Each structure stands twice: as C-alpha cells, then as structure tokens.
Amino acid sequence: MKTERKTLDRALSRAGVMSRKQAELAIRDGRVRVNGLRERDPAFWVDLSRDDVRVDEQPLARWQPLYLALHKPAGLVTTRDDEHGRGTVYELLKDVPAWIAPVGRLDKETSGLLLFTNDTDLAEHVTNPTSSLWKTYEVHARGELDDATLERLASGVTLDDGPTREARVRLLAREAGTTRLALSIHEGRNRQVRRMLEAVGSHVLALHRTAIGPVSIGDLAPGAHRKLRPHEVRALRGD
Ligand code: URA
C-alpha cells in the first residue's frame, strides 16, 4: 500500500473529517488517539497506511476524495462562517456529507465556477500559479474598450503588487458604452480581474468565471453543484 505519511492535523483534514484548524483543536483537546495512545501534538507524524488513528474513539474512515463544481451566484461570500453574517457558499452545499474546502475564492459579487474538494494536494496544485491552469472569466466592463486596450490587458498591466503575467483576451461584444470579453489568466491574485480593468481605466460591471483549466461551468444552473468527472480530475492534476 502507498505510504501516507502526514502530520496528524493534516491527516485528519485529508480524511475529510474536519478542517485543519478544527483538527488542531481536536488534537490539543485530547480527542485523538494514535495506536491507542492519546496524541496532543498536531505536528506528530502518522502513516495512514499503518497507524490506527481515532477521533472520539471512532476509527478514521478511509479517505474518500471528493471533487465538486459549484455554480456560485453573485452575492454569497466564499467562506464557511462570515463574521458579518452574510450568506456563504456553504448554504448551497448542505447536502454534502464530507468536509470540503473551496479551491481558491471568488469575490462576493463574482458568479460562476468554484471548485471544492477535500484533496488538499489537488487544491494546492490548482491554486499554484506555476500549475499554468487558465482561469477564464466573462467580463462585462464599462466603456467600449479599443483593440489597443485589449492588447494591454493581454500583454500585462501594472498593479500595485506588480505586473500581471500574459493573459488571453477575446472580444465578445462592444455595446451601449460597455464591452464584453472573455479573459483568461493563470494567476489568482486578490480581485485581479477587477484591478486589471481599473488599470486600463475601465471598471467591472459583472464578472463570471466560466472555466478552470479543463473544467467548464457548462449548463450547471446558478446555485447547483455537480461531481467532477474522473477525466476532469485527471486533467486538473495534469496527468
Ligand atoms: N478576479 C476578480 O477580480 N474577482 C474574482 O472573484 C476572481 C478573479
């Protein structure tokens, strides 16, 4: 069997039992045993293929990876608990039995494709800028942006945290003092698309993510979610 050496807190979150933060608390509270002995150090190394790990006396179920695509509507925040009491994306995932976390974030006012998983390795791979997965957005922007402006967006604009890397830009329409475009980036900086449009003197009126690498939102209805297909998970991993 493959070796599954991980720190205890990470092993619990990987097992889909709880978040890493919750795992750390559970371990420090003495709720976790490794091979019969209470273990209070979250950084204790375990090998899930050999060690018997139990939480509240319950053996860790074998880890089942879960990968979901959600069509996030605008207006919900990408967090589990919002300190201001705003609606969160987890309200749409009440039927999901496992602990899962979003892969990256979308702003409250952004709609579209948001992935969730309990596979932290895959999540790290997808959010890592070097994975070169393109994230594609449909942007509705203020102003009829000319070709030179679209070229600037594609070749890189300077933001306050540095220049953006090359992007792919496709004009969809110029209409009634606005522009619709498909913009693909493979970084994931905070509010990056909104800041890119501000940098060229425009402003985002609406933002919708249509794809992350090989996964497209397709006809998934707003608020609905679906499991990723095995070939989509393999392609996200780059297999
Ligand atoms: N870029 C943004 O500005 N906002 C998002 O939600 C995603 C990308």
XYZ file of N, CA and C and ligand atoms in Angstrom:
725
model
N 0.849 -1.210 0.000
C 0.000 0.000 0.000
C 0.879 1.252 0.000
N 0.409 2.308 -0.649
C 1.175 3.548 -0.729
C 1.365 4.155 0.663
N 2.549 4.661 0.941
C 2.782 5.301 2.236
C 2.018 6.619 2.290
N 1.400 6.875 3.436
C 0.572 8.090 3.580
C 1.064 8.864 4.785
N 2.372 9.215 4.800
C 2.927 9.906 5.957
C 2.518 11.375 5.939
N 1.876 11.792 7.027
C 1.443 13.187 7.126
C 1.455 13.581 8.595
N 1.450 14.898 8.860
C 1.265 15.315 10.245
C -0.190 15.014 10.618
N -0.401 14.833 11.926
C -1.709 14.368 12.383
C -2.834 15.337 11.989
N -2.613 16.631 12.120
C -3.677 17.593 11.759
C -4.001 17.488 10.275
N -2.966 17.334 9.463
C -3.184 17.236 8.017
C -3.882 15.919 7.664
N -3.504 14.853 8.375
C -4.136 13.556 8.111
C -5.635 13.635 8.374
N -6.029 14.333 9.441
C -7.464 14.437 9.749
C -8.188 15.274 8.701
N -7.568 16.355 8.253
C -8.276 17.163 7.241
C -8.303 16.417 5.912
N -7.231 15.702 5.595
C -7.217 14.901 4.364
C -8.311 13.837 4.397
N -8.588 13.323 5.602
C -9.584 12.258 5.723
C -10.994 12.805 5.579
N -11.108 14.117 5.413
C -12.435 14.699 5.224
C -13.216 14.779 6.517
N -12.527 14.673 7.664
C -13.222 14.676 8.946
C -13.517 16.108 9.392
N -12.569 16.986 9.190
C -12.710 18.370 9.655
C -11.624 19.204 8.998
N -11.715 20.513 9.174
C -10.689 21.387 8.604
C -9.396 21.213 9.414
N -8.305 21.715 8.873
C -7.033 21.556 9.571
C -7.047 22.307 10.912
N -7.694 23.458 10.912
C -7.786 24.253 12.143
C -8.604 23.506 13.205
N -9.731 22.925 12.764
C -10.563 22.161 13.701
C -9.785 20.943 14.205
N -8.994 20.334 13.287
C -8.214 19.153 13.665
C -7.204 19.521 14.752
N -6.569 20.673 14.573
C -5.566 21.101 15.544
C -6.208 21.228 16.932
N -7.412 21.818 16.968
C -8.107 21.984 18.258
C -8.490 20.638 18.850
N -9.007 19.741 17.977
C -9.432 18.414 18.462
C -8.238 17.654 19.045
N -7.085 17.794 18.394
C -5.880 17.091 18.872
C -5.448 17.685 20.215
N -5.389 19.000 20.280
C -4.959 19.639 21.542
C -5.944 19.348 22.668
N -7.241 19.164 22.312
C -8.258 18.845 23.333
C -8.200 17.389 23.783
N -7.301 16.596 23.184
C -7.141 15.206 23.619
C -8.186 14.261 23.049
N -8.801 14.624 21.916
C -9.857 13.784 21.353
C -9.311 12.751 20.366
N -7.977 12.778 20.152
C -7.416 11.931 19.090
C -6.422 10.931 19.678
N -6.549 9.661 19.245
C -5.601 8.621 19.664
C -4.887 8.064 18.450
N -3.594 7.784 18.622
C -2.824 7.125 17.568
C -2.314 5.817 18.165
N -2.696 4.713 17.566
C -2.334 3.367 18.053
C -2.641 3.240 19.544
N -3.798 3.744 19.943
C -4.273 3.581 21.318
C -3.804 4.655 22.280
N -2.831 5.469 21.876
C -2.298 6.488 22.802
C -2.806 7.872 22.420
N -3.231 8.616 23.448
C -3.698 9.974 23.184
C -2.539 10.808 22.636
N -2.784 11.552 21.560
C -1.709 12.364 20.966
C -2.175 13.817 20.904
N -1.419 14.687 21.573
C -1.835 16.100 21.634
C -0.987 17.019 20.766
N -0.114 16.442 19.959
C 0.745 17.276 19.110
C 0.253 17.213 17.658
N -0.293 18.344 17.126
C -0.799 18.323 15.743
C 0.289 17.997 14.727
N 1.563 18.248 15.085
C 2.656 18.019 14.128
C 3.223 16.594 14.230
N 2.588 15.728 15.025
C 3.027 14.328 15.165
C 2.849 13.610 13.819
N 3.885 12.884 13.391
C 3.813 12.219 12.083
C 3.058 10.902 12.187
N 2.147 10.678 11.285
C 1.457 9.380 11.222
C 1.534 8.855 9.790
N 1.378 7.554 9.699
C 1.339 6.908 8.387
C -0.023 6.232 8.289
N -0.896 6.826 7.495
C -2.283 6.354 7.472
C -2.414 4.941 6.912
N -1.374 4.449 6.249
C -1.475 3.081 5.749
C -1.157 2.073 6.870
N -0.612 2.543 7.999
C -0.224 1.619 9.080
C -0.808 1.998 10.430
N -0.875 3.294 10.716
C -1.273 3.707 12.066
C -2.793 3.702 12.231
N -3.215 3.332 13.437
C -4.648 3.339 13.751
C -4.966 4.699 14.394
N -5.633 5.563 13.630
C -5.936 6.913 14.131
C -7.429 6.982 14.440
N -7.760 7.436 15.631
C -9.179 7.535 16.029
C -9.498 8.919 16.572
N -10.680 9.419 16.220
C -11.169 10.691 16.762
C -12.406 10.363 17.580
N -12.430 10.771 18.836
C -13.552 10.448 19.734
C -13.843 8.951 19.674
N -12.783 8.151 19.685
C -12.832 6.671 19.668
C -13.286 6.094 18.324
N -13.636 6.943 17.368
C -14.082 6.432 16.059
C -12.880 6.294 15.124
N -12.667 5.100 14.547
C -11.557 4.967 13.600
C -11.782 5.884 12.398
N -10.689 6.410 11.905
C -10.772 7.277 10.725
C -11.262 6.439 9.555
N -12.362 6.870 8.970
C -12.839 6.131 7.787
C -11.793 6.301 6.690
N -11.716 5.358 5.812
C -10.740 5.525 4.728
C -11.091 6.775 3.936
N -10.078 7.510 3.632
C -10.286 8.793 2.977
C -10.892 8.617 1.589
N -11.998 9.295 1.369
C -12.652 9.262 0.050
C -12.517 10.640 -0.575
N -11.776 10.746 -1.647
C -11.667 12.073 -2.242
C -12.980 12.507 -2.857
N -13.257 13.793 -2.773
C -14.498 14.332 -3.313
C -14.158 15.622 -4.052
N -14.683 15.753 -5.262
C -14.390 16.932 -6.078
C -15.711 17.456 -6.618
N -16.023 18.715 -6.314
C -17.304 19.285 -6.751
C -17.078 20.576 -7.529
N -17.988 20.806 -8.471
C -18.055 22.101 -9.161
C -19.359 22.748 -8.723
N -19.277 23.994 -8.268
C -20.461 24.748 -7.853
C -20.627 25.941 -8.787
N -21.870 26.230 -9.160
C -22.151 27.490 -9.859
C -22.517 28.503 -8.785
N -21.530 29.309 -8.417
C -21.765 30.305 -7.363
C -22.557 31.480 -7.934
N -23.679 31.799 -7.308
C -24.379 33.016 -7.724
C -23.673 34.228 -7.116
N -23.840 35.399 -7.706
C -23.304 36.616 -7.088
C -24.027 36.834 -5.762
N -23.339 37.433 -4.802
C -23.998 37.799 -3.541
C -23.621 36.920 -2.361
N -22.930 35.797 -2.608
C -22.515 34.927 -1.498
C -21.001 35.036 -1.318
N -20.543 34.935 -0.070
C -19.104 35.012 0.167
C -18.497 33.608 0.214
N -17.224 33.539 -0.205
C -16.534 32.240 -0.255
C -15.828 31.998 1.075
N -16.613 31.681 2.074
C -16.033 31.343 3.378
C -17.047 30.480 4.102
N -16.610 29.791 5.178
C -17.557 28.912 5.875
C -18.430 29.724 6.833
N -17.782 30.576 7.629
C -18.526 31.410 8.579
C -18.152 32.850 8.305
N -19.135 33.665 8.054
C -18.820 35.061 7.791
C -19.090 35.869 9.041
N -18.074 36.623 9.459
C -18.215 37.376 10.721
C -19.279 38.465 10.629
N -19.627 38.875 9.390
C -20.672 39.904 9.251
C -22.042 39.284 9.005
N -22.146 37.961 9.084
C -23.442 37.295 8.933
C -23.963 37.255 7.507
N -23.073 37.456 6.527
C -23.530 37.406 5.127
C -23.696 35.957 4.687
N -24.499 35.769 3.628
C -24.720 34.420 3.105
C -23.428 33.848 2.536
N -23.193 32.551 2.745
C -21.956 31.947 2.262
C -22.265 30.820 1.275
N -21.243 30.440 0.512
C -21.412 29.374 -0.480
C -21.783 28.034 0.180
N -21.465 27.865 1.455
C -21.778 26.585 2.112
C -23.286 26.362 2.257
N -24.067 27.448 2.170
C -25.530 27.270 2.204
C -26.007 26.433 1.030
N -25.195 26.401 -0.024
C -25.573 25.632 -1.220
C -25.030 24.211 -1.171
N -24.321 23.874 -0.107
C -23.638 22.570 -0.045
C -24.069 21.779 1.177
N -25.291 22.072 1.674
C -25.736 21.441 2.926
C -25.891 19.932 2.790
N -26.101 19.462 1.549
C -26.296 18.022 1.349
C -24.977 17.267 1.192
N -23.848 17.961 1.294
C -22.558 17.274 1.103
C -22.071 16.781 2.460
N -21.906 15.458 2.639
C -21.608 14.931 3.962
C -20.162 15.149 4.419
N -19.211 15.311 3.482
C -17.804 15.384 3.879
C -17.367 16.819 4.114
N -16.246 16.974 4.794
C -15.641 18.287 4.930
C -14.971 18.632 3.603
N -15.327 19.741 3.015
C -14.696 20.172 1.770
C -14.384 21.661 1.859
N -13.409 22.065 1.091
C -12.994 23.474 1.121
C -12.944 24.002 -0.303
N -13.171 25.316 -0.461
C -13.090 25.889 -1.809
C -11.656 25.894 -2.322
N -11.533 25.737 -3.624
C -10.223 25.801 -4.279
C -10.081 27.238 -4.772
N -9.399 28.068 -4.031
C -9.353 29.497 -4.344
C -10.671 30.152 -3.932
N -10.870 31.358 -4.407
C -12.030 32.143 -3.985
C -12.631 32.905 -5.138
N -13.882 33.255 -5.001
C -14.479 34.259 -5.891
C -14.987 35.378 -4.991
N -14.870 36.610 -5.465
C -15.409 37.738 -4.699
C -16.912 37.570 -4.514
N -17.444 38.257 -3.534
C -18.888 38.179 -3.259
C -19.701 38.473 -4.521
N -19.315 39.495 -5.264
C -20.139 39.886 -6.424
C -19.819 39.096 -7.690
N -18.826 38.202 -7.635
C -18.486 37.393 -8.815
C -19.328 36.128 -8.807
N -19.813 35.735 -9.978
C -20.549 34.472 -10.100
C -19.685 33.466 -10.867
N -20.175 32.219 -10.917
C -19.532 31.249 -11.793
C -18.883 30.078 -11.087
N -17.937 29.475 -11.790
C -17.387 28.174 -11.378
C -16.465 28.293 -10.158
N -16.815 27.504 -9.137
C -15.979 27.417 -7.934
C -15.833 25.934 -7.624
N -14.596 25.474 -7.503
C -14.367 24.059 -7.195
C -14.230 23.882 -5.689
N -14.640 22.697 -5.226
C -14.485 22.323 -3.813
C -13.886 20.929 -3.751
N -13.040 20.697 -2.763
C -12.514 19.345 -2.578
C -12.016 19.157 -1.155
N -11.826 17.875 -0.776
C -11.133 17.562 0.468
C -9.710 17.086 0.154
N -9.321 17.186 -1.109
C -7.996 16.749 -1.540
C -7.089 17.984 -1.539
N -6.404 18.184 -0.424
C -5.642 19.428 -0.277
C -4.470 19.490 -1.265
N -3.946 18.328 -1.654
C -2.840 18.345 -2.626
C -3.333 18.890 -3.967
N -4.517 18.423 -4.395
C -5.043 18.910 -5.680
C -5.369 20.406 -5.578
N -5.949 20.799 -4.436
C -6.294 22.217 -4.262
C -5.038 23.081 -4.367
N -3.962 22.630 -3.745
C -2.713 23.403 -3.811
C -2.198 23.463 -5.241
N -2.322 22.351 -5.946
C -1.848 22.320 -7.336
C -2.642 23.306 -8.200
N -3.955 23.315 -8.024
C -4.800 24.163 -8.884
C -4.571 25.649 -8.585
N -4.343 25.987 -7.311
C -4.190 27.404 -6.974
C -2.748 27.897 -7.163
N -1.822 26.976 -7.344
C -0.433 27.379 -7.534
C -0.248 28.028 -8.912
N 0.239 29.283 -8.970
C 0.366 29.960 -10.282
C 1.247 29.198 -11.262
N 2.168 28.364 -10.763
C 3.053 27.650 -11.694
C 2.369 26.443 -12.334
N 1.140 26.125 -11.883
C 0.465 24.968 -12.482
C -0.022 25.299 -13.902
N 0.025 26.594 -14.248
C -0.398 27.109 -15.556
C -1.793 26.655 -15.980
N -2.696 26.550 -15.006
C -4.101 26.307 -15.347
C -4.748 27.667 -15.625
N -5.382 27.776 -16.772
C -6.021 29.042 -17.111
C -7.378 29.128 -16.435
N -7.652 30.264 -15.822
C -8.992 30.519 -15.273
C -9.634 31.527 -16.202
N -10.809 31.184 -16.722
C -11.444 32.033 -17.733
C -12.674 32.731 -17.162
N -12.759 34.019 -17.439
C -13.848 34.850 -16.933
C -14.560 35.541 -18.085
N -15.859 35.692 -17.953
C -16.591 36.606 -18.832
C -16.705 37.912 -18.082
N -16.221 38.964 -18.725
C -16.158 40.261 -18.071
C -17.090 41.217 -18.804
N -17.924 41.904 -18.053
C -18.722 42.992 -18.625
C -18.131 44.253 -18.033
N -17.555 45.077 -18.896
C -16.789 46.220 -18.405
C -17.361 47.529 -18.928
N -17.120 48.568 -18.164
C -17.594 49.897 -18.561
C -16.716 50.441 -19.696
N -17.344 51.103 -20.673
C -16.602 51.715 -21.777
C -16.458 50.756 -22.951
N -16.341 51.322 -24.125
C -16.098 50.481 -25.308
C -14.584 50.425 -25.483
N -13.980 49.341 -25.011
C -12.519 49.246 -24.957
C -11.968 48.983 -26.354
N -10.981 49.796 -26.772
C -10.451 49.615 -28.129
C -9.436 48.468 -28.149
N -9.000 48.139 -29.375
C -8.113 46.977 -29.527
C -6.797 47.169 -28.768
N -6.289 48.422 -28.737
C -5.014 48.660 -28.044
C -5.171 48.373 -26.542
N -6.341 48.696 -25.992
C -6.580 48.432 -24.557
C -6.658 46.926 -24.304
N -7.305 46.215 -25.216
C -7.387 44.753 -25.046
C -5.980 44.144 -25.137
N -5.160 44.697 -26.012
C -3.779 44.231 -26.157
C -2.982 44.469 -24.870
N -3.237 45.625 -24.235
C -2.553 45.908 -22.954
C -2.954 44.881 -21.897
N -4.243 44.559 -21.852
C -4.696 43.552 -20.873
C -3.999 42.223 -21.133
N -3.831 41.904 -22.425
C -3.238 40.601 -22.776
C -1.746 40.567 -22.474
N -1.064 41.684 -22.700
C 0.390 41.610 -22.536
C 0.836 41.894 -21.105
N -0.047 42.420 -20.270
C 0.298 42.619 -18.867
C 0.151 44.079 -18.483
N -0.524 44.324 -17.361
C -0.666 45.682 -16.850
C -0.024 45.721 -15.464
N 0.307 46.920 -15.009
C 0.970 47.023 -13.710
C -0.060 47.277 -12.614
N -0.067 46.380 -11.637
C -0.946 46.549 -10.470
C -0.071 46.932 -9.282
N -0.687 47.289 -8.146
C 0.170 47.728 -7.028
C 0.990 46.585 -6.433
N 0.649 45.314 -6.768
C 1.502 44.197 -6.326
C 2.303 43.615 -7.497
N 2.557 44.441 -8.509
C 3.450 44.024 -9.595
C 2.706 43.792 -10.897
N 3.470 43.596 -11.980
C 2.848 43.423 -13.295
C 2.124 42.082 -13.399
N 1.060 42.061 -14.191
C 0.359 40.788 -14.400
C 1.070 40.007 -15.500
N 0.930 38.683 -15.442
C 1.530 37.861 -16.491
C 0.636 37.908 -17.722
N 1.132 37.351 -18.801
C 0.353 37.427 -20.049
C -1.021 36.779 -19.845
N -2.019 37.347 -20.520
C -3.393 36.854 -20.392
C -3.936 36.596 -21.795
N -5.039 35.892 -21.856
C -5.696 35.699 -23.154
C -6.970 36.529 -23.148
N -7.173 37.296 -24.195
C -8.326 38.197 -24.246
C -9.070 37.963 -25.554
N -10.357 37.777 -25.462
C -11.182 37.613 -26.675
C -12.370 38.558 -26.563
N -12.517 39.411 -27.572
C -13.636 40.356 -27.575
C -14.928 39.599 -27.884
N -15.945 39.788 -27.049
C -17.248 39.163 -27.319
C -18.195 40.195 -27.934
N -18.213 41.410 -27.409
C -19.103 42.450 -27.966
C -18.718 43.815 -27.414
N -18.900 44.820 -28.252
C -18.878 46.204 -27.757
C -20.284 46.712 -27.944
N -20.924 47.113 -26.853
C -22.331 47.518 -26.995
C -22.700 48.556 -25.949
N -23.433 49.558 -26.374
C -24.030 50.563 -25.487
C -23.071 51.067 -24.410
N -21.889 51.468 -24.839
C -20.933 52.046 -23.893
C -20.292 51.035 -22.955
N -20.366 49.757 -23.312
C -19.737 48.720 -22.477
C -19.026 47.717 -23.394
N -18.204 46.862 -22.779
C -17.513 45.811 -23.541
C -17.689 44.482 -22.815
N -17.930 43.437 -23.603
C -17.958 42.082 -23.041
C -16.757 41.346 -23.596
N -15.997 40.716 -22.694
C -14.853 39.958 -23.185
C -14.638 38.695 -22.371
N -13.947 37.757 -22.995
C -13.516 36.554 -22.284
C -12.049 36.768 -21.961
N -11.721 36.675 -20.679
C -10.359 36.948 -20.219
C -9.858 35.732 -19.459
N -8.710 35.203 -19.857
C -8.126 34.048 -19.148
C -6.798 34.463 -18.528
N -6.670 34.118 -17.245
C -5.411 34.431 -16.533
C -4.935 33.157 -15.854
N -3.632 33.060 -15.592
C -3.240 31.915 -14.786
C -2.500 32.308 -13.518
N -2.922 33.450 -13.002
C -2.539 33.793 -11.632
C -3.852 33.831 -10.861
N -3.794 34.070 -9.582
C -5.046 34.164 -8.838
C -4.892 35.189 -7.740
N -4.476 36.390 -8.139
C -4.288 37.411 -7.101
C -5.629 37.985 -6.684
N -5.642 38.563 -5.509
C -6.857 39.115 -4.953
C -7.486 40.124 -5.919
N -8.741 39.928 -6.267
C -9.518 40.840 -7.130
C -8.754 41.201 -8.404
N -8.042 40.213 -8.931
C -7.129 40.515 -10.036
C -7.831 41.069 -11.272
N -8.930 40.418 -11.691
C -9.578 40.869 -12.922
C -10.133 42.280 -12.724
N -10.749 42.509 -11.587
C -11.303 43.856 -11.326
C -10.180 44.896 -11.357
N -9.035 44.551 -10.750
C -7.934 45.522 -10.719
C -7.315 45.706 -12.100
N -7.290 44.646 -12.917
C -6.744 44.785 -14.281
C -7.590 45.770 -15.097
N -8.919 45.643 -14.937
C -9.790 46.545 -15.705
C -9.658 47.982 -15.208
N -9.513 48.155 -13.897
C -9.298 49.513 -13.361
C -7.997 50.088 -13.925
N -6.976 49.224 -14.063
C -5.655 49.688 -14.527
C -5.706 50.222 -15.957
N -6.711 49.802 -16.738
C -6.822 50.348 -18.101
C -7.962 51.376 -18.171
N -8.363 51.896 -17.017
C -9.320 52.999 -16.987
C -10.770 52.575 -17.113
N -11.034 51.293 -16.946
C -12.414 50.802 -17.035
C -12.876 50.380 -15.640
N -13.954 49.632 -15.600
C -14.500 49.190 -14.319
C -15.354 47.957 -14.594
N -15.239 46.928 -13.755
C -16.027 45.711 -13.978
C -17.469 45.941 -13.535
N -18.391 45.693 -14.443
C -19.819 45.783 -14.105
C -20.343 44.422 -13.658
N -19.844 43.358 -14.267
C -20.224 41.995 -13.869
C -19.085 41.057 -14.234
N -18.884 40.043 -13.370
C -17.768 39.115 -13.565
C -18.272 37.699 -13.302
N -17.954 36.803 -14.224
C -18.492 35.439 -14.160
C -17.386 34.483 -14.600
N -17.033 33.503 -13.761
C -15.977 32.556 -14.155
C -16.604 31.369 -14.883
N -16.102 31.111 -16.077
C -16.683 30.036 -16.891
C -15.856 28.761 -16.876
N -14.566 28.844 -16.565
C -13.745 27.626 -16.619
C -12.506 27.747 -15.746
N -12.087 26.593 -15.250
C -10.787 26.478 -14.570
C -10.075 25.338 -15.271
N -9.045 25.657 -16.022
C -8.350 24.626 -16.803
C -9.358 23.828 -17.614
N -9.377 22.509 -17.436
C -10.230 21.658 -18.260
C -11.686 21.602 -17.804
N -12.024 22.269 -16.695
C -13.387 22.158 -16.158
C -14.192 23.393 -16.549
N -15.330 23.171 -17.210
C -16.186 24.282 -17.625
C -17.481 24.261 -16.832
N -18.073 25.427 -16.694
C -19.329 25.504 -15.941
C -20.479 24.910 -16.754
N -20.376 24.944 -18.070
C -21.399 24.336 -18.929
C -22.784 24.848 -18.588
N -23.750 23.936 -18.486
C -25.120 24.395 -18.209
C -25.536 24.166 -16.750
N -24.551 24.086 -15.865
C -24.851 23.981 -14.429
C -25.643 25.229 -13.998
N -26.793 25.007 -13.379
C -27.665 26.142 -13.023
C -27.076 26.933 -11.848
N -27.367 28.228 -11.756
C -26.886 29.012 -10.609
C -27.315 28.357 -9.298
N -26.363 28.180 -8.382
C -26.660 27.569 -7.080
C -26.507 26.061 -7.068
N -26.402 25.439 -8.250
C -26.312 23.968 -8.304
C -24.854 23.513 -8.268
N -24.658 22.258 -7.866
C -23.303 21.694 -7.916
C -23.353 20.302 -8.501
N -22.194 19.851 -8.975
C -22.092 18.500 -9.521
C -20.721 17.948 -9.172
N -20.611 16.596 -9.220
C -19.295 15.991 -9.003
C -18.462 16.156 -10.259
N -17.166 16.348 -10.083
C -16.304 16.368 -11.268
C -16.192 14.959 -11.816
N -16.038 14.861 -13.127
C -15.863 13.560 -13.762
C -14.399 13.147 -13.632
N -14.138 11.823 -13.569
C -12.747 11.371 -13.364
C -11.774 11.997 -14.363
N -12.189 12.151 -15.629
C -11.235 12.713 -16.595
C -10.945 14.184 -16.286
N -11.924 14.884 -15.657
C -11.682 16.285 -15.299
C -10.657 16.359 -14.153
N -10.791 15.429 -13.191
C -9.851 15.435 -12.051
C -8.443 15.108 -12.567
N -8.352 14.125 -13.456
C -7.022 13.759 -14.003
C -6.423 14.953 -14.747
N -7.258 15.648 -15.511
C -6.734 16.777 -16.295
C -6.327 17.937 -15.374
N -7.076 18.137 -14.274
C -6.681 19.200 -13.332
C -5.313 18.898 -12.741
N -5.083 17.588 -12.476
C -3.789 17.185 -11.905
C -2.658 17.291 -12.911
N -3.045 17.327 -14.186
C -2.022 17.341 -15.237
C -1.549 15.954 -15.600
N -2.352 14.920 -15.264
C -1.971 13.523 -15.605
C -2.147 13.276 -17.096
N -10.785 38.316 -10.252
C -11.545 39.173 -9.539
O -11.344 40.375 -9.596
N -12.526 38.656 -8.771
C -12.801 37.336 -8.687
O -13.725 36.938 -7.976
C -11.994 36.466 -9.433
C -10.990 36.992 -10.203
